[in-house]
Amino acid sequence: MSEKEKAQLNVFHWLVIAVSILGFLFYVVGSFLIQERFLLYLVGFFLVAASCYFSYKALEKISKNKQLIGGFWIALVISFFSFHFFSIIQAPDESSIHFLFRTFKGQSGKSTQANKDGIIEQFSPPKKARRDIKIIGIKTETIDKVQGQWPLHWKYYAQTIDLFQNSSNILFIDVFFLDPKPGQMELVENAAKGKPNVIVDYPIETSYGSKETIPDLSERQNILRKYKLKNVVDTEGAAWLLLAIPPVPSIARAVGGLGFANIRKEYGRPNRKMPLVTKLEKHGPNEETEYYPNIDLVALCKYYEVDVVEDTEVVMGRYVKIKNIPKKMITEIDLTTGNQIQRDLMAKPNMEREIVIPINEYGEMEINFEGGLYCFQDEELVEVAEEWTSEVLENYQKNIFLLAMYYATGSGTAEDTHLSPYGNMSGIEHHAHALNTVLNQNFLHHTTPFVNLMLFLVSGLAIAHFQSRYQVYVGFIALLVSVLGYFGIASYLFLQDWIVPLPSLLINLALVFVAITGYKILTEEENVKYIRNTFSKFVSQDVVNELLKDPNKIALGGARREITVFFSDVRGFTTLSEALTPEELVQLLNEYLSVMTDIIIELKGTIDKYMGDAIMAFWGAPVPLEEHAYYACVASVKQVLKLKELQENWKQRNLPSIDIGIGLNTGPAVVGNMGSSHRMDYTCMGDTVNLGSRLEGSNKMYGTKIIMSEYTYERVKDKVYARELDLVQVKGKTHPVRIYELLGLVNDEDMIKLIRPLSLAT
């Protein structure tokens, strides 16, 4: 490949990577930073998806560490698409929130215990379940007291309402007064007059079916418009309800407030949300869009003594703000000490005297359940209606009483339960927990989508780092520690009212781990094949095994190493070739080269190349060898001794005898794969190599068999017998080099001992 072609290829690689990065930026900006940029989001997602494979191939060409860059890229791609998938399929994270509620927020507010009189129930609410929220329940006991009469006579509601004359307490009635009942509705109307803290709910239907069946619907809706919200900003609101059906006009006019009571159910999912505001499209007299508060928001405004229309601000998809809350103190009894204490009307007072409630596009707030069923004190309706007096109610100050169905069973009774994180829970308890959330100002907060994406990417890259750089078991330990650590962090944050993605992120980590493990297996197989093919013929098997343990020991691009180079050559080769036929010459050389090669390999040397009758080898690479100079000396001495045995054998076979010269030099050299893109060899280059070659040729001048440089001698002088030959000036060297003849080893047993398998710490 020409330099021009290489440059063009590099430009293409960087262009592909730039497209992928640009796509990611489009995706982030379109998804998280700019509203209503769906097209930008789609373009970004498409660019990232389309460029994934090509970006990986480009990075693979540019990077020297294939496994690391491959692992990082796999982690990025899987984490990106996992985040995108789980952003759409939210079921795993939603299930984990239910699990966290059940695990950390307790179960029931009632416990049972046995004593000598039998089983008794004990009310033991969670610490953060407010005592000023109480339920007046229509129970099974209620149905028994009225001898199975259903629906209940409205006199019980009227009698209860009568108790709230001049009371600071709030009565929240979750009963639909929709059908005119002469003789009954007058009781409720008369009882409700002059009691501003009595509020009633109504349904909003999801169809227009009742529009023609209720003759006075327009009148009812005109009364309802008294509570229509006006301080509303809507950029991303969603309508899910259509037609409001307020109570009969006489009751609607008499009560102190009206609020809808619907809960939006998602199929198969427990309810964790309470809609505070709803958007009704084409609902007004001129088919304009209208916004109405639910009964919880009306009750909260009554509690904080502000007007639900004038003192609320709504931004659909973001928040409901209750403003202008008076600075007022409430006197109550401390349940732990029995002393009277004063507290602010707000649980967490601020200078602005306002509460900001996060809502989604449907106007729903998230309910921060403080426990399961029965977390709030409850009373039975008939008992309250017939036995309580205004004096009893005076014992309570600023309490919210919720009158509703409460686990009543009996013929014809209405069932009002919704699935919650704790199983089926009465509808009024959903409202109670929603009120509890706002009054405590313990709102649940979610990390932003951008933060979640960063969590996916960073955690995936962390796993990729361990998987790519260390063995699989280290990566598995890192994965296990990450999973346990993140679960602990997520649990702690949940207790601080923060929700982070949990199972989706853990699933992503597992996918990254499995994918990189598979990739690692494939690339390691490729590395194993490469190492075996490249080195098995030139180094010993235990050197190959060391390389397979850590392929990074191979400098694929060339690295500077200290090595000892070895050159040997046959003396009188020309005369030898004239005395033998070509077949005999080849057989003789092969016999010689085989023996000499075996000695080099078994003593941890690396065969570089054969140059006719000459051998080039080196020690110290690809696997570092601390005593590479001594190994080279031992191999050289052993070759000379082995050559004597070969010469005896050749003499007996009437073959000419050959002799050799060996040159050894130690020093730095560049070692690695070198050559062209079509053919590469693992070799070494540099002045060290050149000097070793010249020393081999010097044997003829000095009549010796093995010559080594002063650099080799200094490393082995205590282990060999040698004599100084000369001080020579070598071409390319500024200073002369002292050379020595290698005569033998101090310990001949090393020729056997050094054959043992390698045990190297690198």
CSV table of N, CA and C in Angstrom, one decimal, residues 317-438:
chain,number,residue,atom,x,y,z
A,317,GLY,N,-45.6,18.8,33.2
A,317,GLY,CA,-44.4,18.0,33.0
A,317,GLY,C,-43.2,18.4,33.9
A,318,ARG,N,-43.4,19.4,34.7
A,318,ARG,CA,-42.3,19.9,35.6
A,318,ARG,C,-42.8,20.0,37.1
A,319,TYR,N,-43.7,20.8,37.4
A,319,TYR,CA,-44.0,21.0,38.8
A,319,TYR,C,-45.4,21.6,39.0
A,320,VAL,N,-45.9,21.4,40.2
A,320,VAL,CA,-47.0,22.2,40.8
A,320,VAL,C,-46.4,23.0,42.0
A,321,LYS,N,-46.7,24.3,42.0
A,321,LYS,CA,-46.1,25.1,43.1
A,321,LYS,C,-47.3,25.7,43.9
A,322,ILE,N,-47.2,25.4,45.2
A,322,ILE,CA,-48.2,26.0,46.2
A,322,ILE,C,-47.5,27.2,46.8
A,323,LYS,N,-48.0,28.4,46.6
A,323,LYS,CA,-47.3,29.7,46.9
A,323,LYS,C,-48.1,30.4,48.1
A,324,ASN,N,-47.4,31.4,48.6
A,324,ASN,CA,-48.0,32.3,49.6
A,324,ASN,C,-48.4,31.6,50.9
A,325,ILE,N,-47.8,30.6,51.3
A,325,ILE,CA,-48.1,29.9,52.5
A,325,ILE,C,-47.8,30.8,53.7
A,326,PRO,N,-48.8,31.0,54.5
A,326,PRO,CA,-48.6,31.9,55.7
A,326,PRO,C,-47.6,31.3,56.7
A,327,LYS,N,-46.9,32.2,57.3
A,327,LYS,CA,-46.0,31.7,58.4
A,327,LYS,C,-46.8,31.6,59.7
A,328,LYS,N,-47.2,30.3,59.9
A,328,LYS,CA,-48.1,30.0,61.0
A,328,LYS,C,-47.6,28.9,61.8
A,329,MET,N,-47.7,28.9,63.1
A,329,MET,CA,-47.3,27.8,64.0
A,329,MET,C,-48.5,27.0,64.5
A,330,ILE,N,-48.3,25.7,64.6
A,330,ILE,CA,-49.3,24.8,65.1
A,330,ILE,C,-48.9,24.2,66.4
A,331,THR,N,-49.8,24.2,67.3
A,331,THR,CA,-49.5,23.6,68.6
A,331,THR,C,-50.1,22.1,68.6
A,332,GLU,N,-49.2,21.2,69.0
A,332,GLU,CA,-49.6,19.8,69.0
A,332,GLU,C,-48.8,19.0,70.1
A,333,ILE,N,-49.2,17.8,70.4
A,333,ILE,CA,-48.6,17.0,71.5
A,333,ILE,C,-47.5,16.2,70.9
A,334,ASP,N,-46.4,16.2,71.5
A,334,ASP,CA,-45.3,15.3,71.2
A,334,ASP,C,-45.6,13.9,71.7
A,335,LEU,N,-45.7,13.0,70.8
A,335,LEU,CA,-46.1,11.6,71.2
A,335,LEU,C,-45.1,10.9,72.1
A,336,THR,N,-43.8,11.3,72.0
A,336,THR,CA,-42.8,10.7,72.7
A,336,THR,C,-42.6,11.2,74.2
A,337,THR,N,-42.9,12.5,74.3
A,337,THR,CA,-42.7,13.1,75.6
A,337,THR,C,-44.0,13.5,76.3
A,338,GLY,N,-45.1,13.7,75.5
A,338,GLY,CA,-46.4,14.1,76.0
A,338,GLY,C,-46.5,15.6,76.2
A,339,ASN,N,-45.4,16.3,75.8
A,339,ASN,CA,-45.4,17.8,76.0
A,339,ASN,C,-46.0,18.5,74.8
A,340,GLN,N,-46.5,19.7,75.0
A,340,GLN,CA,-47.0,20.5,73.9
A,340,GLN,C,-45.8,21.1,73.1
A,341,ILE,N,-45.8,21.0,71.8
A,341,ILE,CA,-44.8,21.6,71.0
A,341,ILE,C,-45.4,22.5,69.9
A,342,GLN,N,-44.7,23.4,69.4
A,342,GLN,CA,-45.1,24.2,68.3
A,342,GLN,C,-44.3,23.9,67.1
A,343,ARG,N,-44.9,23.8,65.9
A,343,ARG,CA,-44.2,23.5,64.7
A,343,ARG,C,-44.8,24.4,63.6
A,344,ASP,N,-44.0,24.7,62.6
A,344,ASP,CA,-44.4,25.5,61.5
A,344,ASP,C,-45.4,24.7,60.6
A,345,LEU,N,-46.3,25.4,60.0
A,345,LEU,CA,-47.2,24.8,59.1
A,345,LEU,C,-46.5,24.0,58.0
A,346,MET,N,-45.3,24.4,57.6
A,346,MET,CA,-44.5,23.7,56.6
A,346,MET,C,-43.6,22.8,57.3
A,347,ALA,N,-43.4,21.5,56.8
A,347,ALA,CA,-42.5,20.6,57.4
A,347,ALA,C,-41.0,21.1,57.2
A,348,LYS,N,-40.8,21.7,56.1
A,348,LYS,CA,-39.4,22.2,55.8
A,348,LYS,C,-39.6,23.7,55.3
A,349,PRO,N,-39.7,24.6,56.3
A,349,PRO,CA,-40.0,26.0,55.9
A,349,PRO,C,-38.9,26.6,55.0
A,350,ASN,N,-39.2,27.5,54.2
A,350,ASN,CA,-38.3,28.2,53.4
A,350,ASN,C,-38.7,29.7,53.3
A,351,MET,N,-37.7,30.5,52.8
A,351,MET,CA,-38.0,32.0,52.8
A,351,MET,C,-39.1,32.3,51.8
A,352,GLU,N,-39.2,31.5,50.7
A,352,GLU,CA,-40.2,31.8,49.7
A,352,GLU,C,-41.6,31.4,50.2
A,353,ARG,N,-41.7,30.6,51.2
A,353,ARG,CA,-43.0,30.1,51.7
A,353,ARG,C,-43.8,29.5,50.6
A,354,GLU,N,-43.2,28.5,49.9
A,354,GLU,CA,-43.8,27.8,48.8
A,354,GLU,C,-43.3,26.4,48.8
A,355,ILE,N,-44.1,25.5,48.2
A,355,ILE,CA,-43.7,24.1,48.1
A,355,ILE,C,-43.8,23.7,46.6
A,356,VAL,N,-42.7,23.2,46.1
A,356,VAL,CA,-42.7,22.8,44.7
A,356,VAL,C,-42.8,21.3,44.6
A,357,ILE,N,-43.8,20.8,43.9
A,357,ILE,CA,-44.1,19.3,43.8
A,357,ILE,C,-43.8,18.9,42.4
A,358,PRO,N,-42.8,18.0,42.2
A,358,PRO,CA,-42.5,17.5,40.8
A,358,PRO,C,-43.6,16.7,40.2
A,359,ILE,N,-44.0,17.0,39.0
A,359,ILE,CA,-45.0,16.2,38.3
A,359,ILE,C,-44.5,15.8,36.9
A,360,ASN,N,-45.2,14.8,36.3
A,360,ASN,CA,-44.8,14.4,34.9
A,360,ASN,C,-45.8,15.1,33.9
A,361,GLU,N,-45.7,14.6,32.7
A,361,GLU,CA,-46.6,15.3,31.7
A,361,GLU,C,-48.1,15.0,31.9
A,362,TYR,N,-48.4,14.0,32.7
A,362,TYR,CA,-49.8,13.8,33.0
A,362,TYR,C,-50.3,14.5,34.2
A,363,GLY,N,-49.4,15.3,34.8
A,363,GLY,CA,-49.7,16.1,36.0
A,363,GLY,C,-49.6,15.2,37.3
A,364,GLU,N,-48.9,14.1,37.2
A,364,GLU,CA,-48.9,13.2,38.3
A,364,GLU,C,-47.6,13.4,39.2
A,365,MET,N,-47.8,13.4,40.5
A,365,MET,CA,-46.6,13.3,41.4
A,365,MET,C,-46.4,11.9,41.8
A,366,GLU,N,-45.1,11.6,42.2
A,366,GLU,CA,-44.8,10.3,42.6
A,366,GLU,C,-45.1,10.2,44.1
A,367,ILE,N,-45.7,9.1,44.5
A,367,ILE,CA,-46.1,8.9,45.9
A,367,ILE,C,-44.9,8.3,46.6
A,368,ASN,N,-44.4,8.9,47.7
A,368,ASN,CA,-43.3,8.3,48.5
A,368,ASN,C,-44.0,7.5,49.7
A,369,PHE,N,-44.4,6.3,49.3
A,369,PHE,CA,-45.0,5.5,50.4
A,369,PHE,C,-44.1,5.3,51.6
A,370,GLU,N,-44.6,5.6,52.8
A,370,GLU,CA,-43.8,5.4,54.0
A,370,GLU,C,-44.0,4.0,54.6
A,371,GLY,N,-44.9,3.2,54.0
A,371,GLY,CA,-45.1,1.9,54.5
A,371,GLY,C,-46.2,1.3,53.7
A,372,GLY,N,-46.7,0.1,54.1
A,372,GLY,CA,-47.8,-0.6,53.4
A,372,GLY,C,-49.2,-0.2,53.8
A,373,LEU,N,-50.0,-1.2,54.0
A,373,LEU,CA,-51.4,-1.0,54.4
A,373,LEU,C,-51.5,-0.5,55.9
A,374,TYR,N,-52.6,0.2,56.2
A,374,TYR,CA,-52.9,0.6,57.5
A,374,TYR,C,-51.9,1.5,58.2
A,375,CYS,N,-51.3,2.4,57.5
A,375,CYS,CA,-50.2,3.3,58.1
A,375,CYS,C,-50.9,4.5,58.8
A,376,PHE,N,-52.2,4.7,58.6
A,376,PHE,CA,-52.8,5.9,59.1
A,376,PHE,C,-53.9,5.5,60.0
A,377,GLN,N,-54.1,6.2,61.1
A,377,GLN,CA,-55.2,5.9,62.1
A,377,GLN,C,-56.5,5.9,61.4
A,378,ASP,N,-57.3,4.9,61.7
A,378,ASP,CA,-58.7,4.9,61.0
A,378,ASP,C,-59.8,4.7,62.0
A,379,GLU,N,-60.9,5.3,61.7
A,379,GLU,CA,-62.1,5.2,62.5
A,379,GLU,C,-63.2,4.7,61.6
A,380,GLU,N,-64.3,4.2,62.3
A,380,GLU,CA,-65.4,3.6,61.5
A,380,GLU,C,-66.5,4.7,61.3
A,381,LEU,N,-67.1,4.8,60.1
A,381,LEU,CA,-68.0,5.9,59.8
A,381,LEU,C,-69.2,6.1,60.7
A,382,VAL,N,-69.9,5.0,60.9
A,382,VAL,CA,-71.2,5.1,61.7
A,382,VAL,C,-70.9,5.6,63.1
A,383,GLU,N,-69.8,5.0,63.7
A,383,GLU,CA,-69.4,5.5,65.0
A,383,GLU,C,-69.1,6.9,65.0
A,384,VAL,N,-68.3,7.4,64.1
A,384,VAL,CA,-68.0,8.9,64.0
A,384,VAL,C,-69.3,9.7,63.8
A,385,ALA,N,-70.2,9.2,62.9
A,385,ALA,CA,-71.4,10.0,62.6
A,385,ALA,C,-72.3,10.1,63.8
A,386,GLU,N,-72.5,9.0,64.5
A,386,GLU,CA,-73.5,8.9,65.5
A,386,GLU,C,-73.0,9.2,67.0
A,387,GLU,N,-71.7,9.0,67.2
A,387,GLU,CA,-71.2,9.0,68.5
A,387,GLU,C,-70.2,10.2,68.8
A,388,TRP,N,-69.6,10.6,67.8
A,388,TRP,CA,-68.6,11.8,68.0
A,388,TRP,C,-69.4,13.1,68.1
A,389,THR,N,-68.8,14.0,68.8
A,389,THR,CA,-69.4,15.3,69.0
A,389,THR,C,-68.3,16.3,68.6
A,390,SER,N,-68.8,17.6,68.5
A,390,SER,CA,-67.9,18.6,68.1
A,390,SER,C,-66.7,18.7,69.1
A,391,GLU,N,-67.0,18.4,70.4
A,391,GLU,CA,-66.0,18.5,71.4
A,391,GLU,C,-64.9,17.4,71.2
A,392,VAL,N,-65.3,16.3,70.7
A,392,VAL,CA,-64.3,15.2,70.4
A,392,VAL,C,-63.4,15.8,69.3
A,393,LEU,N,-64.0,16.4,68.3
A,393,LEU,CA,-63.2,16.9,67.1
A,393,LEU,C,-62.2,18.0,67.5
A,394,GLU,N,-62.6,18.7,68.6
A,394,GLU,CA,-61.8,19.8,69.1
A,394,GLU,C,-60.4,19.3,69.6
A,395,ASN,N,-60.3,18.0,69.9
A,395,ASN,CA,-59.1,17.5,70.4
A,395,ASN,C,-58.0,17.4,69.3
A,396,TYR,N,-58.5,17.6,68.1
A,396,TYR,CA,-57.6,17.6,66.9
A,396,TYR,C,-57.4,19.0,66.3
A,397,GLN,N,-56.3,19.3,65.9
A,397,GLN,CA,-56.1,20.6,65.2
A,397,GLN,C,-55.3,20.4,63.9
A,398,LYS,N,-55.9,20.9,62.9
A,398,LYS,CA,-55.2,20.9,61.6
A,398,LYS,C,-55.0,19.5,61.1
A,399,ASN,N,-56.0,18.6,61.3
A,399,ASN,CA,-55.9,17.2,60.8
A,399,ASN,C,-56.7,17.2,59.5
A,400,ILE,N,-56.3,16.2,58.6
A,400,ILE,CA,-57.0,15.9,57.4
A,400,ILE,C,-57.7,14.6,57.6
A,401,PHE,N,-59.1,14.6,57.6
A,401,PHE,CA,-59.8,13.4,57.7
A,401,PHE,C,-60.3,12.9,56.3
A,402,LEU,N,-60.0,11.7,56.0
A,402,LEU,CA,-60.4,11.2,54.7
A,402,LEU,C,-61.5,10.2,54.8
A,403,LEU,N,-62.7,10.6,54.3
A,403,LEU,CA,-63.9,9.7,54.4
A,403,LEU,C,-64.0,8.9,53.1
A,404,ALA,N,-64.0,7.6,53.2
A,404,ALA,CA,-64.0,6.8,52.0
A,404,ALA,C,-64.2,5.3,52.3
A,405,MET,N,-64.4,4.5,51.2
A,405,MET,CA,-64.4,3.1,51.3
A,405,MET,C,-63.1,2.6,51.9
A,406,TYR,N,-63.2,1.6,52.8
A,406,TYR,CA,-62.0,1.2,53.5
A,406,TYR,C,-62.1,-0.3,53.8
A,407,TYR,N,-61.8,-1.1,52.7
A,407,TYR,CA,-61.7,-2.6,52.8
A,407,TYR,C,-63.1,-3.1,53.3
A,408,ALA,N,-64.2,-2.5,52.8
A,408,ALA,CA,-65.5,-3.0,53.2
A,408,ALA,C,-65.8,-4.2,52.3
A,409,THR,N,-66.4,-5.3,52.9
A,409,THR,CA,-66.9,-6.4,52.1
A,409,THR,C,-68.3,-6.6,52.5
A,410,GLY,N,-69.1,-7.1,51.5
A,410,GLY,CA,-70.5,-7.3,51.7
A,410,GLY,C,-71.2,-7.2,50.4
A,411,SER,N,-72.4,-7.6,50.4
A,411,SER,CA,-73.2,-7.7,49.1
A,411,SER,C,-73.4,-6.3,48.5
A,412,GLY,N,-72.9,-6.2,47.3
A,412,GLY,CA,-73.1,-4.9,46.6
A,412,GLY,C,-72.2,-3.8,46.9
A,413,THR,N,-71.3,-4.0,47.9
A,413,THR,CA,-70.4,-2.8,48.2
A,413,THR,C,-69.4,-2.6,47.1
A,414,ALA,N,-69.1,-1.3,47.0
A,414,ALA,CA,-68.1,-0.9,45.9
A,414,ALA,C,-66.7,-1.2,46.4
A,415,GLU,N,-65.9,-1.8,45.5
A,415,GLU,CA,-64.5,-2.1,45.8
A,415,GLU,C,-63.7,-1.0,45.3
A,416,ASP,N,-62.9,-0.4,46.2
A,416,ASP,CA,-62.0,0.7,45.8
A,416,ASP,C,-60.6,0.4,46.3
A,417,THR,N,-60.0,-0.4,45.5
A,417,THR,CA,-58.6,-0.8,45.8
A,417,THR,C,-57.8,-0.6,44.5
A,418,HIS,N,-56.5,-0.3,44.7
A,418,HIS,CA,-55.6,-0.2,43.6
A,418,HIS,C,-54.3,-1.0,43.9
A,419,LEU,N,-53.7,-1.5,42.9
A,419,LEU,CA,-52.4,-2.2,43.1
A,419,LEU,C,-51.3,-1.2,43.5
A,420,SER,N,-50.6,-1.6,44.6
A,420,SER,CA,-49.5,-0.7,45.0
A,420,SER,C,-48.2,-1.5,45.1
A,421,PRO,N,-47.1,-0.9,45.5
A,421,PRO,CA,-45.9,-1.7,45.7
A,421,PRO,C,-46.1,-2.7,46.8
A,422,TYR,N,-47.1,-2.6,47.6
A,422,TYR,CA,-47.3,-3.5,48.7
A,422,TYR,C,-48.5,-4.4,48.5
A,423,GLY,N,-48.9,-4.5,47.2
A,423,GLY,CA,-50.1,-5.3,46.9
A,423,GLY,C,-51.4,-4.4,46.8
A,424,ASN,N,-52.5,-5.0,46.8
A,424,ASN,CA,-53.8,-4.3,46.7
A,424,ASN,C,-53.9,-3.4,48.0
A,425,MET,N,-54.1,-2.1,47.7
A,425,MET,CA,-54.3,-1.1,48.8
A,425,MET,C,-55.5,-0.3,48.5
A,426,SER,N,-56.2,0.1,49.6
A,426,SER,CA,-57.4,0.9,49.4
A,426,SER,C,-57.1,2.2,48.7
A,427,GLY,N,-58.0,2.6,47.9
A,427,GLY,CA,-57.8,3.9,47.1
A,427,GLY,C,-57.5,5.0,48.0
A,428,ILE,N,-58.2,5.1,49.2
A,428,ILE,CA,-58.0,6.3,50.0
A,428,ILE,C,-56.6,6.3,50.7
A,429,GLU,N,-56.0,5.1,50.8
A,429,GLU,CA,-54.7,5.1,51.3
A,429,GLU,C,-53.7,5.6,50.3
A,430,HIS,N,-53.9,5.4,49.0
A,430,HIS,CA,-53.1,6.0,48.0
A,430,HIS,C,-53.2,7.6,48.2
A,431,HIS,N,-54.4,8.1,48.4
A,431,HIS,CA,-54.5,9.5,48.6
A,431,HIS,C,-53.8,9.9,49.9
A,432,ALA,N,-53.9,9.1,51.0
A,432,ALA,CA,-53.3,9.5,52.2
A,432,ALA,C,-51.8,9.5,52.1
A,433,HIS,N,-51.2,8.5,51.4
A,433,HIS,CA,-49.7,8.5,51.2
A,433,HIS,C,-49.3,9.7,50.3
A,434,ALA,N,-50.1,10.1,49.4
A,434,ALA,CA,-49.8,11.3,48.5
A,434,ALA,C,-49.8,12.5,49.4
A,435,LEU,N,-50.8,12.7,50.2
A,435,LEU,CA,-50.9,13.9,51.1
A,435,LEU,C,-49.7,13.8,52.1
A,436,ASN,N,-49.3,12.7,52.6
A,436,ASN,CA,-48.2,12.5,53.5
A,436,ASN,C,-46.9,12.9,52.8
A,437,THR,N,-46.7,12.6,51.5
A,437,THR,CA,-45.5,12.9,50.8
A,437,THR,C,-45.4,14.5,50.7
A,438,VAL,N,-46.5,15.1,50.4
A,438,VAL,CA,-46.4,16.6,50.2
A,438,VAL,C,-46.2,17.3,51.6
